[in-house]
Structure formats: structure tokens, C-alpha cells
Amino acid sequence: MTKQNVAVSDAKPGFNLPASMAVSNPPVFVQKPPASPGGCITISRSKLLKNLEINEPQRINSWVDSMKASSPTHAKSSADLSSLTDDHYSSWMVQHPSALEMFEQIVEASKGKNIVMFLDYDGTLSPIVDDPDRAFMSDKMRATVKKLARCFPTAIVSGRCRDKVYSFVKLAGLYYAGSHGMDIKGPAKGSKDKKNGPGQAGILFQPASEYLPMINEVYNELVEKTSSTPGAMVENNRFCVSVHFRRVDEKKWSELAQQVRSVLKEYPKLRLTQGRKVLEIRPTIKWDKGKALEFLLEALGFANCSDVFPVYIGDDRTDEDAFKMLRDRGQGFGILVSKFPKDTNASYSLQEPSEVMNFLQRLVDWKRLSSYKDRTPT
Ligand SMILES: O=P(O)(O)OC[C@H]1O[C@H](O[C@H]2O[C@H](CO)[C@@H](O)[C@H](O)[C@H]2O)[C@H](O)[C@@H](O)[C@@H]1O
């Protein structure tokens, strides 16, 4: 019996993860009913609801499967790594070559265009650590990002609360898009006043502001509901909430998924996505890191411009929305930070934050050299 044809999902249209990576409220497949005249498929609401009920355990299993796959270190344990053939890795690297090795080609492609830099935070500028409150970036990385931002408009795009990510990066003059792009702040275009720490004037865009009370409510409920699961940690990211399971025993993941589901099912206006050992709860609005990238390009005066070259560097599933946006626009490219082959819309790869720093430093050196050459009479 085939189980295709009808997919019922409460994922909202416009959510851009590639089908192979989509984890948002996984589709529930129901048996194909007889096709109605004209080839349309009809299904009664009561039958639909019954099927959704029946499939609740399936939904939890699907969440847990996705949780297991959500961290490269889990998916690629040493046993898995040995089975990961050289051929597999090499063919992935052919499709997503190192941005460091391809540096000359990259800057050549950007010639005559305005580079705009978009940087994810966790796993990109700072290494992944067990305690989300201690995910500090190094002083060397901070100094490099500071130089970068003097050369190119630069935005930090994070799932975290904007104030929190600012407290880690501590650099004025940049654009900050927190809560997966639902909280954007930065200097006004052409502004001489580059101070944009909390409380400063400039661009402010918060497309999910009406969800604030709901997010706070859900945060409190999740804190309470998950308190019985050792290691679980709930983080209030202002317009979204993260439930961390990095420190939860794998045997308890199913229990945690059920706790989160029991809260989330009362909130149809919220949806679930996943990051690296984290369940992320956010509004169903059609907004993500890709839309934030587009918004920032417009805010910077690059709407409908062919001479812009956006570069987005990120390590997470949520960064895929931005990689895809760049592919769809046919401008610039994405760089995935990963040591392991992954399905991605990024064009290039870097292995870890230290490589990100080297890449950013090379961009700074290249920009300085090319500006010097432009100023020097021949
Ligand atoms: O968009 P990002 O800046 O990558 O934010 C995504 C999540 O990042 C943080 O969690 C991740 O990093 C933690 C610290 O290294 C790690 O402990 C956790 O397992 C990772 O998922 C942040 O704490 C989350 O709120 C963000 O959603």
C-alpha cells in the first residue's frame, strides 16, 4: 500500500529548507483515498484529524530521529566516520570546495561588485560548547571581524536573542539580526554614527513583535515542563525559544520531545525547527535568515542591484534559508562551516571557526591591497 500522495503538515508555506532537510512539524502521511472526479484528492476533516491523532507517536519518533541527526558529532561517531569513504568525502568536497583553497576564484568573481558579509554566530564565529552561555568568541576573531566590518558592510545573523549575541560580539557599526532574523538592528544607511549597541538609533525591524507575549508564555511553560529532564535547558531568544538537549542523556530525548510537543500543540501559531542539538520554537510567519538577508540588502541600498556580492557564512540548518536565498538570487554565495559532508545549498565549505577567521582575514588583506593598488598611480 503506498503512503504517498497526501502529505498533511502544519509547516507553513514559504519555509525554505530543502525537502531533504526539512524538520519543521514533519509531514504526516495518510493513505491515498480514491481520487475524486477530475483527479483531485479529497479527504474528510474528521478522517484527517483521526489520522493526525494516530500519528502523534510517529511525529515524536520523527522528532527524535531528527534530533539524532542534528549534530554532526552524533551522526559521525568514530564508527560512522570510518565508514565514511574517502570517495564520499572527496565528491562532496568537489561540490563544496574549501573557500580558502578557492579564495582567488572567489575574489575574482566579486570584482566590480560590492561585497556584503553575513556571519552566523554559534559554530561559525565561536566554537560549539556545552554551555550556550559560555559560547565566547576569541579576541582574535573579534579583531578580525572588526577589520572586516571596516572593509565591507557586515551583519551578524543568529538564532540567539539580539542583545545576547551583541554581548558576545561586542562590536559597534555592524548589523545584528537576532532571533533567526526576526529582530534586526543596525546603523541607518550612510549613517556616520556607527554606534549601534542596545539603545542606539538606526534601523530596527521586528516582524514578529506581536508574538512576544506568546513566546514568553511558551518559554515559561517549557521551563516548567522540561524541568524533570536532567540536562535540558530552555533559552529565551526573545522572538523564539531554544530547548537545548546537548547535555540530555540520549535515552531521555524521546521524553523531552514529548514534553516539548505537549506544550507546542497548544500553540498552532508556533512551529518547530532544529539546530545543533537544539529544538527551536518560533512563530509561523514567513520569515527566516534568508528573508533577513534580503531585508538587509535592501536596507543597505542594494535592492535590485546587480553589483552586489553577498557572502553568507553559517554552520546550521537555519542558515540554509540564507544559502538558498543567495542561490535563488544568483548573487554571491554561501559557505557552510562543517567538517562533514552535509546536504547544503552553500557553494563552498570551511571546516571550523578558525578557518572562518583565516578566510575573513584574507578578505581584509585582499581588500586593503586592492584599495592600495587603486590609489597608486601606475
Ligand atoms: O544561528 P546561531 O547563531 O548559530 O544560533 C543557533 C543556536 O545557537 C546556540 O546553540 C548552539 O550553540 C551552543 C553553544 O556553542 C551549543 O551549546 C548548542 O548545542 C548549539 O545548538 C544558541 O544557544 C541557540 O539559542 C541558538 O538557537
PDB file of C-alpha atoms in Angstrom, residues 4-213:
ATOM      1  CA  GLN A   4       2.320   8.961  -0.637  1.00  0.00           C
ATOM      2  CA  ASN A   5       0.199  11.481  -2.485  1.00  0.00           C
ATOM      3  CA  VAL A   6      -1.306  13.223   0.504  1.00  0.00           C
ATOM      4  CA  ALA A   7       1.006  14.995   2.874  1.00  0.00           C
ATOM      5  CA  VAL A   8      -0.565  16.845   5.744  1.00  0.00           C
ATOM      6  CA  SER A   9       1.767  19.170   7.519  1.00  0.00           C
ATOM      7  CA  ASP A  10       1.347  22.171   9.744  1.00  0.00           C
ATOM      8  CA  ALA A  11       4.591  23.583   8.363  1.00  0.00           C
ATOM      9  CA  LYS A  12       3.742  26.908   6.758  1.00  0.00           C
ATOM     10  CA  PRO A  13       4.369  27.536   3.073  1.00  0.00           C
ATOM     11  CA  GLY A  14       7.391  29.675   2.459  1.00  0.00           C
ATOM     12  CA  PHE A  15       9.635  27.740   4.793  1.00  0.00           C
ATOM     13  CA  ASN A  16      12.639  27.223   2.633  1.00  0.00           C
ATOM     14  CA  LEU A  17      14.652  24.291   3.927  1.00  0.00           C
ATOM     15  CA  PRO A  18      15.379  21.760   1.203  1.00  0.00           C
ATOM     16  CA  ALA A  19      12.943  18.851   1.388  1.00  0.00           C
ATOM     17  CA  SER A  20      15.713  16.506   2.443  1.00  0.00           C
ATOM     18  CA  MET A  21      16.451  18.653   5.484  1.00  0.00           C
ATOM     19  CA  ALA A  22      13.022  19.892   6.489  1.00  0.00           C
ATOM     20  CA  VAL A  23      12.236  19.043  10.086  1.00  0.00           C
ATOM     21  CA  SER A  24       9.508  21.550  10.779  1.00  0.00           C
ATOM     22  CA  ASN A  25       6.482  19.636  12.030  1.00  0.00           C
ATOM     23  CA  PRO A  26       7.315  16.600   9.922  1.00  0.00           C
ATOM     24  CA  PRO A  27       4.656  15.698   7.367  1.00  0.00           C
ATOM     25  CA  VAL A  28       2.195  13.002   8.375  1.00  0.00           C
ATOM     26  CA  PHE A  29       1.453  10.671   5.502  1.00  0.00           C
ATOM     27  CA  VAL A  30      -2.041   9.308   5.186  1.00  0.00           C
ATOM     28  CA  GLN A  31      -3.341   6.575   2.971  1.00  0.00           C
ATOM     29  CA  LYS A  32      -4.314   7.655  -0.523  1.00  0.00           C
ATOM     30  CA  PRO A  33      -8.128   7.810  -0.801  1.00  0.00           C
ATOM     31  CA  PRO A  34      -9.898   7.182  -4.125  1.00  0.00           C
ATOM     32  CA  ALA A  35      -9.311  10.093  -6.453  1.00  0.00           C
ATOM     33  CA  SER A  36     -12.386  12.235  -6.923  1.00  0.00           C
ATOM     34  CA  PRO A  37     -13.555  13.152 -10.435  1.00  0.00           C
ATOM     35  CA  GLY A  38     -11.057  15.431 -12.110  1.00  0.00           C
ATOM     36  CA  GLY A  39      -8.133  13.769 -10.393  1.00  0.00           C
ATOM     37  CA  CYS A  40      -8.448  15.797  -7.167  1.00  0.00           C
ATOM     38  CA  ILE A  41      -7.940  14.024  -3.880  1.00  0.00           C
ATOM     39  CA  THR A  42     -10.450  14.709  -1.144  1.00  0.00           C
ATOM     40  CA  ILE A  43     -10.197  13.731   2.490  1.00  0.00           C
ATOM     41  CA  SER A  44     -12.735  14.410   5.192  1.00  0.00           C
ATOM     42  CA  ARG A  45     -11.720  16.648   8.065  1.00  0.00           C
ATOM     43  CA  SER A  46     -12.699  14.062  10.691  1.00  0.00           C
ATOM     44  CA  LYS A  47     -10.644  11.385   8.955  1.00  0.00           C
ATOM     45  CA  LEU A  48      -7.781  13.816   8.680  1.00  0.00           C
ATOM     46  CA  LEU A  49      -7.905  14.666  12.392  1.00  0.00           C
ATOM     47  CA  LYS A  50      -8.160  10.971  13.271  1.00  0.00           C
ATOM     48  CA  ASN A  51      -5.063  10.260  11.206  1.00  0.00           C
ATOM     49  CA  LEU A  52      -3.217  13.135  12.812  1.00  0.00           C
ATOM     50  CA  GLU A  53      -4.117  11.714  16.263  1.00  0.00           C
ATOM     51  CA  ILE A  54      -2.992   8.239  15.286  1.00  0.00           C
ATOM     52  CA  ASN A  55       0.242   9.611  14.001  1.00  0.00           C
ATOM     53  CA  GLU A  56       1.227  11.560  17.112  1.00  0.00           C
ATOM     54  CA  PRO A  57       3.712   8.850  18.278  1.00  0.00           C
ATOM     55  CA  GLN A  58       5.048   8.787  14.749  1.00  0.00           C
ATOM     56  CA  ARG A  59       5.587  12.533  14.974  1.00  0.00           C
ATOM     57  CA  ILE A  60       7.575  12.147  18.215  1.00  0.00           C
ATOM     58  CA  ASN A  61       9.666   9.350  16.656  1.00  0.00           C
ATOM     59  CA  SER A  62      10.312  11.555  13.715  1.00  0.00           C
ATOM     60  CA  TRP A  63      11.415  14.392  16.001  1.00  0.00           C
ATOM     61  CA  VAL A  64      13.757  12.045  17.850  1.00  0.00           C
ATOM     62  CA  ASP A  65      15.233  10.755  14.578  1.00  0.00           C
ATOM     63  CA  SER A  66      15.819  14.318  13.582  1.00  0.00           C
ATOM     64  CA  MET A  67      17.363  15.111  16.985  1.00  0.00           C
ATOM     65  CA  LYS A  68      19.771  12.223  16.480  1.00  0.00           C
ATOM     66  CA  ALA A  69      20.763  13.539  13.097  1.00  0.00           C
ATOM     67  CA  SER A  70      21.013  17.116  14.296  1.00  0.00           C
ATOM     68  CA  SER A  71      24.606  17.028  15.364  1.00  0.00           C
ATOM     69  CA  PRO A  72      27.476  16.041  13.140  1.00  0.00           C
ATOM     70  CA  THR A  73      29.319  14.675  16.163  1.00  0.00           C
ATOM     71  CA  HIS A  74      26.437  12.307  16.786  1.00  0.00           C
ATOM     72  CA  ALA A  75      25.858  11.311  13.202  1.00  0.00           C
ATOM     73  CA  LYS A  76      29.572  10.924  12.633  1.00  0.00           C
ATOM     74  CA  SER A  77      30.749   8.934  15.613  1.00  0.00           C
ATOM     75  CA  SER A  78      34.135   7.322  15.080  1.00  0.00           C
ATOM     76  CA  ALA A  79      32.439   4.171  13.784  1.00  0.00           C
ATOM     77  CA  ASP A  80      30.419   6.187  11.290  1.00  0.00           C
ATOM     78  CA  LEU A  81      33.494   8.130  10.301  1.00  0.00           C
ATOM     79  CA  SER A  82      35.395   5.010   9.352  1.00  0.00           C
ATOM     80  CA  SER A  83      32.519   4.009   7.089  1.00  0.00           C
ATOM     81  CA  LEU A  84      32.508   7.440   5.517  1.00  0.00           C
ATOM     82  CA  THR A  85      34.521   6.587   2.440  1.00  0.00           C
ATOM     83  CA  ASP A  86      37.186   8.824   1.037  1.00  0.00           C
ATOM     84  CA  ASP A  87      35.165   8.816  -2.168  1.00  0.00           C
ATOM     85  CA  HIS A  88      32.098  10.216  -0.429  1.00  0.00           C
ATOM     86  CA  TYR A  89      34.091  12.975   1.244  1.00  0.00           C
ATOM     87  CA  SER A  90      36.066  13.768  -1.912  1.00  0.00           C
ATOM     88  CA  SER A  91      32.975  14.002  -4.085  1.00  0.00           C
ATOM     89  CA  TRP A  92      31.324  16.298  -1.527  1.00  0.00           C
ATOM     90  CA  MET A  93      34.445  18.461  -1.490  1.00  0.00           C
ATOM     91  CA  VAL A  94      34.343  18.676  -5.271  1.00  0.00           C
ATOM     92  CA  GLN A  95      30.826  20.089  -4.997  1.00  0.00           C
ATOM     93  CA  HIS A  96      31.604  22.308  -1.980  1.00  0.00           C
ATOM     94  CA  PRO A  97      35.311  23.131  -2.206  1.00  0.00           C
ATOM     95  CA  SER A  98      37.192  24.885   0.550  1.00  0.00           C
ATOM     96  CA  ALA A  99      36.605  28.646   0.408  1.00  0.00           C
ATOM     97  CA  LEU A 100      40.253  29.055   1.429  1.00  0.00           C
ATOM     98  CA  GLU A 101      41.507  26.999  -1.464  1.00  0.00           C
ATOM     99  CA  MET A 102      39.145  28.771  -3.864  1.00  0.00           C
ATOM    100  CA  PHE A 103      39.948  32.213  -2.483  1.00  0.00           C
ATOM    101  CA  GLU A 104      41.388  33.635  -5.724  1.00  0.00           C
ATOM    102  CA  GLN A 105      38.398  32.480  -7.776  1.00  0.00           C
ATOM    103  CA  ILE A 106      36.021  33.901  -5.182  1.00  0.00           C
ATOM    104  CA  VAL A 107      37.518  37.390  -5.165  1.00  0.00           C
ATOM    105  CA  GLU A 108      37.771  37.304  -8.956  1.00  0.00           C
ATOM    106  CA  ALA A 109      34.011  36.634  -9.129  1.00  0.00           C
ATOM    107  CA  SER A 110      33.381  39.595  -6.806  1.00  0.00           C
ATOM    108  CA  LYS A 111      35.367  42.077  -8.908  1.00  0.00           C
ATOM    109  CA  GLY A 112      33.482  45.315  -9.602  1.00  0.00           C
ATOM    110  CA  LYS A 113      30.818  44.380  -7.068  1.00  0.00           C
ATOM    111  CA  ASN A 114      30.111  45.406  -3.501  1.00  0.00           C
ATOM    112  CA  ILE A 115      30.816  42.596  -1.087  1.00  0.00           C
ATOM    113  CA  VAL A 116      28.385  42.409   1.839  1.00  0.00           C
ATOM    114  CA  MET A 117      29.237  39.960   4.626  1.00  0.00           C
ATOM    115  CA  PHE A 118      26.708  37.923   6.630  1.00  0.00           C
ATOM    116  CA  LEU A 119      28.030  35.855   9.525  1.00  0.00           C
ATOM    117  CA  ASP A 120      26.206  33.352  11.676  1.00  0.00           C
ATOM    118  CA  TYR A 121      27.436  33.291  15.294  1.00  0.00           C
ATOM    119  CA  ASP A 122      27.414  29.868  17.031  1.00  0.00           C
ATOM    120  CA  GLY A 123      29.603  27.337  15.269  1.00  0.00           C
ATOM    121  CA  THR A 124      30.802  29.990  12.830  1.00  0.00           C
ATOM    122  CA  LEU A 125      32.416  32.772  14.874  1.00  0.00           C
ATOM    123  CA  SER A 126      32.551  30.771  18.112  1.00  0.00           C
ATOM    124  CA  PRO A 127      33.178  27.063  18.610  1.00  0.00           C
ATOM    125  CA  ILE A 128      30.259  24.915  19.751  1.00  0.00           C
ATOM    126  CA  VAL A 129      30.444  24.370  23.528  1.00  0.00           C
ATOM    127  CA  ASP A 130      28.221  22.568  26.023  1.00  0.00           C
ATOM    128  CA  ASP A 131      27.043  25.691  27.833  1.00  0.00           C
ATOM    129  CA  PRO A 132      25.279  28.164  25.498  1.00  0.00           C
ATOM    130  CA  ASP A 133      26.002  30.973  27.976  1.00  0.00           C
ATOM    131  CA  ARG A 134      29.721  30.431  27.538  1.00  0.00           C
ATOM    132  CA  ALA A 135      29.962  30.394  23.748  1.00  0.00           C
ATOM    133  CA  PHE A 136      32.529  33.179  23.641  1.00  0.00           C
ATOM    134  CA  MET A 137      34.345  34.225  20.505  1.00  0.00           C
ATOM    135  CA  SER A 138      38.101  34.694  20.766  1.00  0.00           C
ATOM    136  CA  ASP A 139      39.678  38.155  20.910  1.00  0.00           C
ATOM    137  CA  LYS A 140      41.489  37.296  17.687  1.00  0.00           C
ATOM    138  CA  MET A 141      38.208  36.505  15.950  1.00  0.00           C
ATOM    139  CA  ARG A 142      36.684  39.742  17.299  1.00  0.00           C
ATOM    140  CA  ALA A 143      39.642  41.760  15.989  1.00  0.00           C
ATOM    141  CA  THR A 144      39.288  40.088  12.578  1.00  0.00           C
ATOM    142  CA  VAL A 145      35.538  40.776  12.379  1.00  0.00           C
ATOM    143  CA  LYS A 146      36.221  44.387  13.382  1.00  0.00           C
ATOM    144  CA  LYS A 147      38.679  44.797  10.488  1.00  0.00           C
ATOM    145  CA  LEU A 148      36.256  43.035   8.157  1.00  0.00           C
ATOM    146  CA  ALA A 149      33.453  45.441   9.075  1.00  0.00           C
ATOM    147  CA  ARG A 150      35.703  48.380   8.187  1.00  0.00           C
ATOM    148  CA  CYS A 151      36.125  46.930   4.695  1.00  0.00           C
ATOM    149  CA  PHE A 152      32.586  45.672   3.972  1.00  0.00           C
ATOM    150  CA  PRO A 153      29.086  46.126   5.405  1.00  0.00           C
ATOM    151  CA  THR A 154      28.841  43.257   7.877  1.00  0.00           C
ATOM    152  CA  ALA A 155      25.870  41.620   9.587  1.00  0.00           C
ATOM    153  CA  ILE A 156      25.753  39.007  12.334  1.00  0.00           C
ATOM    154  CA  VAL A 157      22.742  36.747  11.790  1.00  0.00           C
ATOM    155  CA  SER A 158      21.905  34.484  14.712  1.00  0.00           C
ATOM    156  CA  GLY A 159      19.188  32.360  16.259  1.00  0.00           C
ATOM    157  CA  ARG A 160      20.045  33.972  19.561  1.00  0.00           C
ATOM    158  CA  CYS A 161      18.426  36.976  21.158  1.00  0.00           C
ATOM    159  CA  ARG A 162      19.997  40.094  19.584  1.00  0.00           C
ATOM    160  CA  ASP A 163      21.212  41.589  22.857  1.00  0.00           C
ATOM    161  CA  LYS A 164      22.853  38.308  23.778  1.00  0.00           C
ATOM    162  CA  VAL A 165      24.715  37.966  20.501  1.00  0.00           C
ATOM    163  CA  TYR A 166      25.770  41.626  20.781  1.00  0.00           C
ATOM    164  CA  SER A 167      27.114  40.920  24.272  1.00  0.00           C
ATOM    165  CA  PHE A 168      29.310  38.186  22.761  1.00  0.00           C
ATOM    166  CA  VAL A 169      30.477  40.066  19.654  1.00  0.00           C
ATOM    167  CA  LYS A 170      30.758  43.489  21.327  1.00  0.00           C
ATOM    168  CA  LEU A 171      31.346  45.378  18.094  1.00  0.00           C
ATOM    169  CA  ALA A 172      29.573  48.589  17.122  1.00  0.00           C
ATOM    170  CA  GLY A 173      28.993  49.520  13.482  1.00  0.00           C
ATOM    171  CA  LEU A 174      27.662  46.113  12.463  1.00  0.00           C
ATOM    172  CA  TYR A 175      24.132  44.961  11.696  1.00  0.00           C
ATOM    173  CA  TYR A 176      22.718  42.431  14.140  1.00  0.00           C
ATOM    174  CA  ALA A 177      19.862  40.132  13.185  1.00  0.00           C
ATOM    175  CA  GLY A 178      18.826  38.137  16.258  1.00  0.00           C
ATOM    176  CA  SER A 179      16.050  35.550  16.733  1.00  0.00           C
ATOM    177  CA  HIS A 180      16.732  33.996  13.303  1.00  0.00           C
ATOM    178  CA  GLY A 181      16.397  37.402  11.654  1.00  0.00           C
ATOM    179  CA  MET A 182      13.194  38.434  13.451  1.00  0.00           C
ATOM    180  CA  ASP A 183      15.000  41.232  15.316  1.00  0.00           C
ATOM    181  CA  ILE A 184      17.200  43.378  13.084  1.00  0.00           C
ATOM    182  CA  LYS A 185      19.116  46.417  14.242  1.00  0.00           C
ATOM    183  CA  GLY A 186      21.915  48.418  12.710  1.00  0.00           C
ATOM    184  CA  PRO A 187      23.192  51.793  11.693  1.00  0.00           C
ATOM    185  CA  ALA A 188      20.987  53.786   9.313  1.00  0.00           C
ATOM    186  CA  LYS A 189      22.227  53.691   5.721  1.00  0.00           C
ATOM    187  CA  GLY A 190      25.016  56.231   5.259  1.00  0.00           C
ATOM    188  CA  SER A 191      24.962  56.954   8.990  1.00  0.00           C
ATOM    189  CA  LYS A 192      28.140  58.496  10.361  1.00  0.00           C
ATOM    190  CA  ASP A 193      27.128  57.398  13.835  1.00  0.00           C
ATOM    191  CA  LYS A 194      28.254  53.807  13.756  1.00  0.00           C
ATOM    192  CA  LYS A 195      27.271  53.091  17.338  1.00  0.00           C
ATOM    193  CA  ASN A 196      24.513  50.525  17.338  1.00  0.00           C
ATOM    194  CA  GLY A 197      24.692  48.847  20.681  1.00  0.00           C
ATOM    195  CA  PRO A 198      21.472  48.401  22.602  1.00  0.00           C
ATOM    196  CA  GLY A 199      19.650  51.718  22.908  1.00  0.00           C
ATOM    197  CA  GLN A 200      21.212  53.398  19.847  1.00  0.00           C
ATOM    198  CA  ALA A 201      19.170  54.759  16.914  1.00  0.00           C
ATOM    199  CA  GLY A 202      19.214  53.287  13.363  1.00  0.00           C
ATOM    200  CA  ILE A 203      17.359  50.537  11.534  1.00  0.00           C
ATOM    201  CA  LEU A 204      15.063  48.457  13.725  1.00  0.00           C
ATOM    202  CA  PHE A 205      12.876  45.743  12.211  1.00  0.00           C
ATOM    203  CA  GLN A 206      10.870  43.252  14.264  1.00  0.00           C
ATOM    204  CA  PRO A 207       8.353  41.412  12.058  1.00  0.00           C
ATOM    205  CA  ALA A 208       7.200  39.110  14.872  1.00  0.00           C
ATOM    206  CA  SER A 209       6.669  41.673  17.628  1.00  0.00           C
ATOM    207  CA  GLU A 210       3.035  40.617  18.166  1.00  0.00           C
ATOM    208  CA  TYR A 211       4.309  37.185  19.195  1.00  0.00           C
ATOM    209  CA  LEU A 212       6.273  38.476  22.190  1.00  0.00           C
ATOM    210  CA  PRO A 213       3.618  37.662  24.852  1.00  0.00           C
TER     211      PRO A 213
END
